mmCIF file of C-alpha atoms in Angstrom:
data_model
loop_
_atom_site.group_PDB
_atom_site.id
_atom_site.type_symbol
_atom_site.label_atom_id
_atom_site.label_comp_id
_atom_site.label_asym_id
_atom_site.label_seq_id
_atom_site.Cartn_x
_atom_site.Cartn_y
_atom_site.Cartn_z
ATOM 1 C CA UNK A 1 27.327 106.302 232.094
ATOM 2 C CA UNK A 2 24.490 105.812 229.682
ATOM 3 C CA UNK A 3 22.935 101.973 229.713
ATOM 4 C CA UNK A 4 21.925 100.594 227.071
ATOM 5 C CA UNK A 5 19.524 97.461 227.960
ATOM 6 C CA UNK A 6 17.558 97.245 224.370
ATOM 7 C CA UNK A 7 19.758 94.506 222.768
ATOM 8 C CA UNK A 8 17.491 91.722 222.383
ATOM 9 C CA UNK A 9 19.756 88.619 222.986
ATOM 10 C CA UNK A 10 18.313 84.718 223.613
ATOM 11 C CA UNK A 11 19.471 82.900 226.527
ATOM 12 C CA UNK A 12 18.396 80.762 229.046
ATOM 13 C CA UNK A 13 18.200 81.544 232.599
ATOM 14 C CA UNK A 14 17.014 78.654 235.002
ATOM 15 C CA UNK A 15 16.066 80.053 238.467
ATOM 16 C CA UNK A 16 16.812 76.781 241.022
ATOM 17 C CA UNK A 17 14.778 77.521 244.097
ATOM 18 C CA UNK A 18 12.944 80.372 243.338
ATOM 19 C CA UNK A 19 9.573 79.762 246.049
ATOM 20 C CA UNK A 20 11.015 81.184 249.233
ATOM 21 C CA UNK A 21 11.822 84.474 246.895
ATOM 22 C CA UNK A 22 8.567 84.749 245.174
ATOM 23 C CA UNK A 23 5.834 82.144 246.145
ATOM 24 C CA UNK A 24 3.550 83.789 244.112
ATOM 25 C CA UNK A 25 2.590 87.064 245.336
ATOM 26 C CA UNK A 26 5.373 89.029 243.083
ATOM 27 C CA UNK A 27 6.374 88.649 239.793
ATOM 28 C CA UNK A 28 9.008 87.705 237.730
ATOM 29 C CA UNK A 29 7.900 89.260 234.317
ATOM 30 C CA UNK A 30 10.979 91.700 234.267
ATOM 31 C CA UNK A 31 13.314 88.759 234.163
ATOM 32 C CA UNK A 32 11.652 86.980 231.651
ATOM 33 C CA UNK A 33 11.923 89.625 229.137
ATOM 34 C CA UNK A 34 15.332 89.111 229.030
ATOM 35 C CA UNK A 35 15.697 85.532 227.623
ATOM 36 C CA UNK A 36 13.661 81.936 228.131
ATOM 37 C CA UNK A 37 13.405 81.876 231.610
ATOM 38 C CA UNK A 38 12.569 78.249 233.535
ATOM 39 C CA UNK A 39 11.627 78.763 237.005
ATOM 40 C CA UNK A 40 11.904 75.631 239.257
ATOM 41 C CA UNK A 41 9.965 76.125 243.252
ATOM 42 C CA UNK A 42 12.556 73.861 244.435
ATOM 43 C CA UNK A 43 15.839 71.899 243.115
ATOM 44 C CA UNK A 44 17.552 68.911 245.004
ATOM 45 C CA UNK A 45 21.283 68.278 244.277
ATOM 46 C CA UNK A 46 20.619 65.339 242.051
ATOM 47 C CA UNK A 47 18.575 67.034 239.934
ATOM 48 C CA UNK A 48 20.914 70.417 239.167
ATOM 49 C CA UNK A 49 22.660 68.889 236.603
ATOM 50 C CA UNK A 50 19.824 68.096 233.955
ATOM 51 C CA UNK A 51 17.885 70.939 235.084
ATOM 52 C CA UNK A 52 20.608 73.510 234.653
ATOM 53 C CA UNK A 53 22.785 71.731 232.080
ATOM 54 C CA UNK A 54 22.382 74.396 229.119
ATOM 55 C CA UNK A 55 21.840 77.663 230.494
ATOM 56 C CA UNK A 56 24.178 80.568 229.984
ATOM 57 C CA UNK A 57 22.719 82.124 233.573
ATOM 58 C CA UNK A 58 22.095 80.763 236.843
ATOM 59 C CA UNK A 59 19.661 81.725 239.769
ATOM 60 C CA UNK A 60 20.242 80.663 243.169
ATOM 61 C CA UNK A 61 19.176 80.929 246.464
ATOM 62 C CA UNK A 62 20.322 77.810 248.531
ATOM 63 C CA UNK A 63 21.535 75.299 246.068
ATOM 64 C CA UNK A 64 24.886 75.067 246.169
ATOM 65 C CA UNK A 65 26.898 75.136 242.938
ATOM 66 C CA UNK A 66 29.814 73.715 243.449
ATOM 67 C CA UNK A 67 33.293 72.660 241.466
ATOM 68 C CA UNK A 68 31.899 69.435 240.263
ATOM 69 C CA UNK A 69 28.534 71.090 239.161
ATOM 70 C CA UNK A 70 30.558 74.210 237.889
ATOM 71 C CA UNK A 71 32.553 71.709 235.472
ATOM 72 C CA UNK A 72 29.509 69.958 233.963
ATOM 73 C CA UNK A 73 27.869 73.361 232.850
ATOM 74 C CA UNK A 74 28.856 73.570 229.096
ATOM 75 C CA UNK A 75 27.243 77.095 228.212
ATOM 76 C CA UNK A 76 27.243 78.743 231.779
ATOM 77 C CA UNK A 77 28.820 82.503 231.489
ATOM 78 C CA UNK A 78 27.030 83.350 234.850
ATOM 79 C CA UNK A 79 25.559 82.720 238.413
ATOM 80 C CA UNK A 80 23.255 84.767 240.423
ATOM 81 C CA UNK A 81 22.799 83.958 244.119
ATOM 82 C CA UNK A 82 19.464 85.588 245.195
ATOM 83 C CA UNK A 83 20.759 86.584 248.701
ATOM 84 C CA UNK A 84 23.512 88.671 250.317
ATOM 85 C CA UNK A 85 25.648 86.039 251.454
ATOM 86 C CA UNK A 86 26.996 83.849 248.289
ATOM 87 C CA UNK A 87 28.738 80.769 250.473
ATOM 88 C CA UNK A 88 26.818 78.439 248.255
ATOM 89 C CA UNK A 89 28.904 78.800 244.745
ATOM 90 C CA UNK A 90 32.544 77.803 244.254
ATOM 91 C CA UNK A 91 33.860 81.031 243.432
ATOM 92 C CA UNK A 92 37.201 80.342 243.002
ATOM 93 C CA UNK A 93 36.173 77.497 240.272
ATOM 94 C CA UNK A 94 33.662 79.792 238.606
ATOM 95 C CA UNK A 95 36.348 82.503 238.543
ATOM 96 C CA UNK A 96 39.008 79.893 236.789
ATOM 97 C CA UNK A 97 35.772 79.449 234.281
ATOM 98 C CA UNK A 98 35.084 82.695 233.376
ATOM 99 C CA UNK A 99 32.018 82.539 235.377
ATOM 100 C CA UNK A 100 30.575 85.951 237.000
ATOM 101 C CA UNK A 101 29.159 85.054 240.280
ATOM 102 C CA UNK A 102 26.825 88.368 241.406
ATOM 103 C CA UNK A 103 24.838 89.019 244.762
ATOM 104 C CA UNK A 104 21.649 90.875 246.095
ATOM 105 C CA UNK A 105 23.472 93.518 248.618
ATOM 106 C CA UNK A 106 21.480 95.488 250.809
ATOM 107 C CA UNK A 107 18.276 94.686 249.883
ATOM 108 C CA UNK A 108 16.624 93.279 253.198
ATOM 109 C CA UNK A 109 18.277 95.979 255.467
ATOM 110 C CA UNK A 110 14.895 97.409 256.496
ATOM 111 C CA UNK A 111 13.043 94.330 256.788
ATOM 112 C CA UNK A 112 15.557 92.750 258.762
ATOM 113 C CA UNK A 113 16.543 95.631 261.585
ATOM 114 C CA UNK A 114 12.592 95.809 261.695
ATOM 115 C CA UNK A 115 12.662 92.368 263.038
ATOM 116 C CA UNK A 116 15.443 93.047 265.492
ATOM 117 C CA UNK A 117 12.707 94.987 267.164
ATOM 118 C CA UNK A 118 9.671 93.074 266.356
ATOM 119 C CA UNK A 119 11.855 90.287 268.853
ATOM 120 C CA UNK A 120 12.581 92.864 271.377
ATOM 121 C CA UNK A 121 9.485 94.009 271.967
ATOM 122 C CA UNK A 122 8.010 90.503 271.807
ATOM 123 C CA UNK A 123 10.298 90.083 275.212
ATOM 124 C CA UNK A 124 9.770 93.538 276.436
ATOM 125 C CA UNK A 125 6.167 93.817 275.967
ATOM 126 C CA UNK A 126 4.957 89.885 275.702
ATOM 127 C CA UNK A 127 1.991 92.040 272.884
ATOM 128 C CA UNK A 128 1.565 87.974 271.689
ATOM 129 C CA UNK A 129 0.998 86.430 275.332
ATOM 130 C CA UNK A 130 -1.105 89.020 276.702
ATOM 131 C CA UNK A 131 -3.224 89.065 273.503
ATOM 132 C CA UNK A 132 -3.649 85.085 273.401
ATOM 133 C CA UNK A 133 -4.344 85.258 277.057
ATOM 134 C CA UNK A 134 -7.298 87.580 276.692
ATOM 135 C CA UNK A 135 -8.888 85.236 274.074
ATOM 136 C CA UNK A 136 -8.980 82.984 276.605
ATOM 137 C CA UNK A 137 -11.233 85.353 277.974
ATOM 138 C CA UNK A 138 -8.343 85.979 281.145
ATOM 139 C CA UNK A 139 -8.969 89.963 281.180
ATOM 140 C CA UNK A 140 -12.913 89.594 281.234
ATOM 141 C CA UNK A 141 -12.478 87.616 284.523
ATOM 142 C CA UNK A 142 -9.780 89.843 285.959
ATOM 143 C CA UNK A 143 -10.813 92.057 289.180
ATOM 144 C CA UNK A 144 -8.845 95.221 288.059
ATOM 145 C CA UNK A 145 -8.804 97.162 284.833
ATOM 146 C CA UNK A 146 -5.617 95.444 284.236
ATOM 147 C CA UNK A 147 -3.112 92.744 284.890
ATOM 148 C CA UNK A 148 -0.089 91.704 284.031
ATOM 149 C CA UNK A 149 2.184 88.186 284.934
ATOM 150 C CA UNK A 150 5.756 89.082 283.785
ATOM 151 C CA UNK A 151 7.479 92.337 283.800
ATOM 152 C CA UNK A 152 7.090 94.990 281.304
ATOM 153 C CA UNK A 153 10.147 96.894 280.293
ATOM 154 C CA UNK A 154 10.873 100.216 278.747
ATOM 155 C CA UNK A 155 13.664 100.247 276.115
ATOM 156 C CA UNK A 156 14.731 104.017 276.598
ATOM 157 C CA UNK A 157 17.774 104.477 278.425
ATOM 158 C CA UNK A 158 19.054 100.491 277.869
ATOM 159 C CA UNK A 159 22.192 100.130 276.035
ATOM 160 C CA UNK A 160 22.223 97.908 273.065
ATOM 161 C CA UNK A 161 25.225 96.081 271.976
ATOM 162 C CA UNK A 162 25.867 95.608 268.640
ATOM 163 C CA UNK A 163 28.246 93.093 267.135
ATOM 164 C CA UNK A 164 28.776 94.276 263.189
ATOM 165 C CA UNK A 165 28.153 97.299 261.870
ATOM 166 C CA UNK A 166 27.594 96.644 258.384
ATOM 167 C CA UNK A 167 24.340 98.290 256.702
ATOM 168 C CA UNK A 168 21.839 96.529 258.974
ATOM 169 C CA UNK A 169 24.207 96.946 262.203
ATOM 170 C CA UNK A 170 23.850 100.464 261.759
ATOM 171 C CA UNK A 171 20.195 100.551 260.780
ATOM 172 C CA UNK A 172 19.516 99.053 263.977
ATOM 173 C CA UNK A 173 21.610 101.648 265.893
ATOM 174 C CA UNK A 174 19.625 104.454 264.121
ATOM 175 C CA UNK A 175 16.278 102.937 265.570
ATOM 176 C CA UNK A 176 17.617 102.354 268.592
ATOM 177 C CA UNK A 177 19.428 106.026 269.139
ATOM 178 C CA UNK A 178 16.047 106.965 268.288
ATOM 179 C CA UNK A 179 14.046 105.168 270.707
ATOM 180 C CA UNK A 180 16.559 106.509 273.642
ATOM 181 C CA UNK A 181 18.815 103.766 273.538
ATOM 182 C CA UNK A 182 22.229 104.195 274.262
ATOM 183 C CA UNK A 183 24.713 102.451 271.862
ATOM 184 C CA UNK A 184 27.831 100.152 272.442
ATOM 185 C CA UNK A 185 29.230 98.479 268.637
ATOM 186 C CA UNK A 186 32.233 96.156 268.276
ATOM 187 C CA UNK A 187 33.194 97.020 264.834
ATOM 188 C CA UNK A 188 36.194 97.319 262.593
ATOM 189 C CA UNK A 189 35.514 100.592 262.062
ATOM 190 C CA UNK A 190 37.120 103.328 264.034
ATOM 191 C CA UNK A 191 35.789 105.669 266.586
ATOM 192 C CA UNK A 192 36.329 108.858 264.470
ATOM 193 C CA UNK A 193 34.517 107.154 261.382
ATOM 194 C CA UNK A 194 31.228 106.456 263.404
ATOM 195 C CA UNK A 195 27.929 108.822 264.540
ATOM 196 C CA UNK A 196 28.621 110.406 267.471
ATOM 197 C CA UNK A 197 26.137 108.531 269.237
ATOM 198 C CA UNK A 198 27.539 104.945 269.057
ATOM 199 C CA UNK A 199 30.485 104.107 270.727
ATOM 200 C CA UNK A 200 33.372 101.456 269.749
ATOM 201 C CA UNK A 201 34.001 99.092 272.485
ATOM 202 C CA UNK A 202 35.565 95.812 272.782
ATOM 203 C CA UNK A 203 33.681 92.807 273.204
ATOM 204 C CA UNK A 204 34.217 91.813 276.386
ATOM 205 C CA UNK A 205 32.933 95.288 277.356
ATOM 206 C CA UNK A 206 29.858 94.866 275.008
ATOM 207 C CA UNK A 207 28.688 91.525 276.801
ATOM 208 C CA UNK A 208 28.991 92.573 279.887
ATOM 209 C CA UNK A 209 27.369 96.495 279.554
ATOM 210 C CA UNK A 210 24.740 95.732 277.025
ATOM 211 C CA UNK A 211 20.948 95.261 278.159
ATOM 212 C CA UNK A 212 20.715 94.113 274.886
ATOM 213 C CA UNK A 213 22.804 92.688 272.324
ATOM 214 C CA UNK A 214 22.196 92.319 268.723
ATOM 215 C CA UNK A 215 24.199 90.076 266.284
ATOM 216 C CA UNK A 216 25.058 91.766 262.593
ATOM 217 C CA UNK A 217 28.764 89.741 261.934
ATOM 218 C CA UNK A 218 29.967 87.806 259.078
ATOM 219 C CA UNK A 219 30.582 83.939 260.494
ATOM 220 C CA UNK A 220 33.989 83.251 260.295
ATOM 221 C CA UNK A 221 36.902 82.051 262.417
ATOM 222 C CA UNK A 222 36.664 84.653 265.006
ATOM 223 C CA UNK A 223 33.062 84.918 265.237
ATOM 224 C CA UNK A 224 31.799 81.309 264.784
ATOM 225 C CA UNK A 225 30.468 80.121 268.523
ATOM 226 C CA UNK A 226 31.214 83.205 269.832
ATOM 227 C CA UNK A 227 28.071 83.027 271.652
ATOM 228 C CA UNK A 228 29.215 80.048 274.243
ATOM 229 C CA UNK A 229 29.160 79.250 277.856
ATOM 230 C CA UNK A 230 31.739 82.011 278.517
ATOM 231 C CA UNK A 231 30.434 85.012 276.877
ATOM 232 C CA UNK A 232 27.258 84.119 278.402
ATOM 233 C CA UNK A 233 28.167 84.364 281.833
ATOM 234 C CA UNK A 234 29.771 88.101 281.277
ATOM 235 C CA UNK A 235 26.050 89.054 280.186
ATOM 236 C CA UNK A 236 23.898 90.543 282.469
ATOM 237 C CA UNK A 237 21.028 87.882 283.416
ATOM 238 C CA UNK A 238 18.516 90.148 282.382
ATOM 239 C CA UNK A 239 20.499 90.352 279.111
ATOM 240 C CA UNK A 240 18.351 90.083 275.789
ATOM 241 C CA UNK A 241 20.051 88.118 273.484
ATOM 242 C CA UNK A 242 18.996 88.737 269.059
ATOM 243 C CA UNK A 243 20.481 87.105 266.313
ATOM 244 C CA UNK A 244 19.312 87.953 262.897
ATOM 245 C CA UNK A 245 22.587 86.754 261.770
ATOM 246 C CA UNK A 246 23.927 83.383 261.348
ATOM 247 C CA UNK A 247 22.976 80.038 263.424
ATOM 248 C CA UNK A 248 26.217 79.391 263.759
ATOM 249 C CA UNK A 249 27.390 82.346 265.770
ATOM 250 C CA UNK A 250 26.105 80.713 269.023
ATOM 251 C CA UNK A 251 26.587 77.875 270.190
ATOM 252 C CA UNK A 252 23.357 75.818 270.571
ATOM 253 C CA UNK A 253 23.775 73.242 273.115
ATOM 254 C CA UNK A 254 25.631 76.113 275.920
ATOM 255 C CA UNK A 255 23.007 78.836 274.697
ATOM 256 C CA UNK A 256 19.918 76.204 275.801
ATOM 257 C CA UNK A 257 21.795 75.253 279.063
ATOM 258 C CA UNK A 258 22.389 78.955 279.751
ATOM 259 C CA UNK A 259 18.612 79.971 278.993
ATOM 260 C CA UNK A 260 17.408 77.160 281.221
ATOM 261 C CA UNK A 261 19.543 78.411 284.077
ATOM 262 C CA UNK A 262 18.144 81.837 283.762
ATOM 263 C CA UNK A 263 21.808 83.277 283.008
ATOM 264 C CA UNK A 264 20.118 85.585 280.757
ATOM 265 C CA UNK A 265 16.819 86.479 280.379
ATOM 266 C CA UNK A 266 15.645 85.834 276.844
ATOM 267 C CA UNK A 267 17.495 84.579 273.386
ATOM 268 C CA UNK A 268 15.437 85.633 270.448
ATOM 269 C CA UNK A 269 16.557 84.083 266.893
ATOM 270 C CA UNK A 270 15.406 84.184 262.851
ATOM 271 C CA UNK A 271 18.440 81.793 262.299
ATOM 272 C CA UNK A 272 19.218 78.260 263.023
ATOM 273 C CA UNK A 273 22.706 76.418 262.594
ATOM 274 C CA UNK A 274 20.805 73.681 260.505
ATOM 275 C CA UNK A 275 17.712 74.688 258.608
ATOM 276 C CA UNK A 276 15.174 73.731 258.533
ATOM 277 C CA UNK A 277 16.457 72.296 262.147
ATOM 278 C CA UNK A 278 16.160 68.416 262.944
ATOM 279 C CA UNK A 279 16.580 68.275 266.803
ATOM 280 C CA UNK A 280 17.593 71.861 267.938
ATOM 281 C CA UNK A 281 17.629 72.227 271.587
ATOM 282 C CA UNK A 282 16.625 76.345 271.471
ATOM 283 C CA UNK A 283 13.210 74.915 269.490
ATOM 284 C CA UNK A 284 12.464 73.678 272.890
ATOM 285 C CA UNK A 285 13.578 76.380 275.712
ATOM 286 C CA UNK A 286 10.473 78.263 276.724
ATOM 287 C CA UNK A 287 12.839 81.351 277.077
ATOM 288 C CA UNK A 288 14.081 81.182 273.481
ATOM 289 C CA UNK A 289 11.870 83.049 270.558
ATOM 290 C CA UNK A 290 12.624 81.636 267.197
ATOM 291 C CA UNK A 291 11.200 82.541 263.776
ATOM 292 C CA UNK A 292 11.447 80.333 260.544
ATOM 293 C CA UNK A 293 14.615 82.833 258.979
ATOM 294 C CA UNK A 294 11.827 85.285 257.529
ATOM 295 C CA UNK A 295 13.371 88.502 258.665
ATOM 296 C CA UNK A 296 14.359 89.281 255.033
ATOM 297 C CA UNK A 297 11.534 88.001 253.495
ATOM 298 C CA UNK A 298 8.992 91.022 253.722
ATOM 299 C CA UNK A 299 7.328 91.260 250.349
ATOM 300 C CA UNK A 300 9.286 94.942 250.071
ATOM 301 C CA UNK A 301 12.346 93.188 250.812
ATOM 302 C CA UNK A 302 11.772 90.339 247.710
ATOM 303 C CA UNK A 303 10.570 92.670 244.885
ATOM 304 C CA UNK A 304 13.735 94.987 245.710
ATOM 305 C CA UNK A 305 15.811 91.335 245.375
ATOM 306 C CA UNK A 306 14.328 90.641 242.197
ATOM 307 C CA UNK A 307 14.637 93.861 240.884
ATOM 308 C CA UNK A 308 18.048 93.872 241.899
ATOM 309 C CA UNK A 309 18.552 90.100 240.073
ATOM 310 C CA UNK A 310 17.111 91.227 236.984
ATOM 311 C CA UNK A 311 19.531 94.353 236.987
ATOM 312 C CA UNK A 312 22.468 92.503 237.950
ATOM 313 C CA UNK A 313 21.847 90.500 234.521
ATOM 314 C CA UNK A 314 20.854 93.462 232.122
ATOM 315 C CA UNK A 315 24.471 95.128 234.162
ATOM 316 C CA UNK A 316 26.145 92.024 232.331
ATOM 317 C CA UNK A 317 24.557 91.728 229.324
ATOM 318 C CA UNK A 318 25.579 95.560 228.922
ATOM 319 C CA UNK A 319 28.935 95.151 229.934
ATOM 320 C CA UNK A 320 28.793 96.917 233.031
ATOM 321 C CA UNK A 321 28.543 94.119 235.123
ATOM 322 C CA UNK A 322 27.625 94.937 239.122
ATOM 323 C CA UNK A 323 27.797 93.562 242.361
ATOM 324 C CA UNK A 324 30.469 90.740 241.154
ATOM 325 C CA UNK A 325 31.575 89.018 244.140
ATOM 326 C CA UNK A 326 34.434 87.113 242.539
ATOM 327 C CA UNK A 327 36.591 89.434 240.950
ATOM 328 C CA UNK A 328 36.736 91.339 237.665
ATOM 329 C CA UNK A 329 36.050 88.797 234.824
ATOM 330 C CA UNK A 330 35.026 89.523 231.247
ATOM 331 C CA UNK A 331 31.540 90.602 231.271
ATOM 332 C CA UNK A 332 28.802 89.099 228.193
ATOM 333 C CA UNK A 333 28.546 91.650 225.147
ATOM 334 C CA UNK A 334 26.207 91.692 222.749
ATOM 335 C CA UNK A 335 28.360 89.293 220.749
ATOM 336 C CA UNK A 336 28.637 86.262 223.113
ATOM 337 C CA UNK A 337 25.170 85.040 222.510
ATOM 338 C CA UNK A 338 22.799 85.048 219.266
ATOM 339 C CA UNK A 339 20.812 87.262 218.849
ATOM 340 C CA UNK A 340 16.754 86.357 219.618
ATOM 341 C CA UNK A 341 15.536 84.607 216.509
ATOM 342 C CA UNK A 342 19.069 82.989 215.435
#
């Protein structure tokens, strides 16, 4: 179907936290051609009101829009969450609106598998430890050609266990078929639907097989915690645990007491429960590897999400509105706003 994105309409789009997406090393120039656009670095909840009180569109990352905001927005015909996951609007109350609620699928999938294995090898390698070590000037006092303090570990021939195999679950298996690694998934999905080098198994079977295990699941009932003091002792204690997830899939006090113990050997983490944390007990386990939830944000990774932001909103003003996460509502013609001048 032929777009057509040259009807000049005014609105006003107010972007709510838009640092973390573009600190200044991108640009939003694409976006602004489509109506005023106020950008704000950061938004606190008292403040959404007056700052967002007569736009027609919406940009969000983590301020939550909620009924009682959704209520108080006189002109609002849409809301953009500038992430995958879009917990943080009402969408149930923006639906009874007539609200379009739209999100940024897909666009970190690279950036984050990468990661998966930027934390493996971190384990499997220790490339950071050896190289701080040698500024130290360790290897200029060593009496061999080499040295080495912890073991080294080849990834070819381990099986990796991975828990969700939505796009970035089964980027990682790619990467990891192609590095030797044999592949376990628990997944929805059936056998006959999958490549013929991952294998469906149950979970139970994927703790207690996988040399490493890799966390790609929504949080809900059935997955929230599921990393606890039970799961962790069917892992093997040389088990690598990743989550590139959700904080909330493990459980943080019984993950720290496990690590301590040595029950497995590493956990490494781009996701907190709370961020940023207050008094996390993984922040302090020598045997845990966190990083500040930057897996998505490789500067790849945030022009394709503001690419896709500012495509989701010509989509609407076209009529053709895509990636809607709360249902089919009417989409914004040509009509619904004045034209740029009126």
């Amino acid at each position: 179907m032929q777009k057509n994105f040259n009807v000049i309409i005014y609105m006003k789009i107010v972007v709510l936290d838009g640092y973390t997406t573009n600190p200044g090393d991108v640009s939003w120039d694409e976006l602004k051609k489509i109506g005023e656009t106020v950008i704000y670095e950061r938004t606190s909840p008292e403040d959404v009101v007056e700052r967002a009180k007569d736009a027609e569109i919406i940009l969000t990352n983590k301020v939550c829009i909620t009924e009682t905001l959704i209520k108080q927005f006189k002109k609002l015909k849409y809301i953009g969450v500038l992430a995958t996951g879009y917990n943080v609007v009402d969408l149930e109350a923006a639906r009874k609106r007539g609200i379009l609620v739209t999100n940024i699928p897909a666009y970190s999938t690279e950036s984050v598998a990468q990661m998966v294995f930027a934390h493996l090898f971190n384990v499997t390698n220790n490339v950071n430890h050896y190289a701080s070590e040698n500024r130290k000037g360790r290897w200029n006092k060593s009496k061999d050609f080499c040295y080495w303090d912890d073991e080294l570990t080849e990834i070819n021939k381990k099986t990796i266990g991975i828990v969700g195999l939505g796009n970035i679950g089964r980027r990682v298996a790619e990467i990891a078929h192609a590095f030797g690694m044999t592949v376990i998934a628990e997944t929805s999905k059936s056998q006959d639907d999958l490549p013929i080098y991952i294998y469906k198994v149950t979970r139970e079977q994927l703790f207690a097989k996988s040399d490493v295990i890799t966390l790609h699941c929504p949080l809900n009932r059935n997955t929230e915690k599921m990393i606890n003091k039970t799961s962790l002792s069917k892992m093997k204690r040389k088990a690598i645990l990743i989550n590139t997830g959700r904080g909330k899939l493990v459980d943080d006090d019984e993950l720290a007491e496990a690590l301590d113990k040595s029950t497995i050997k590493a956990y490494c983490a781009d996701v907190l429960t709370d961020e940023p944390p207050v008094d996390n007990p993984l922040l302090r386990s020598p045997n845990a590897y966190i990083t500040p939830h930057i897996a998505w944000a490789t500067r790849e990774a945030r022009e394709r999400l503001i690419r896709t932001a500012t495509e989701n909103i010509r989509c609407f003003v076209d009529g053709h509105p895509q990636n809607v996460v709360n249902g089919k509502l009417t989409s914004l013609t040509p009509h619904s706003l004045p034209h740029m001048g009126e």
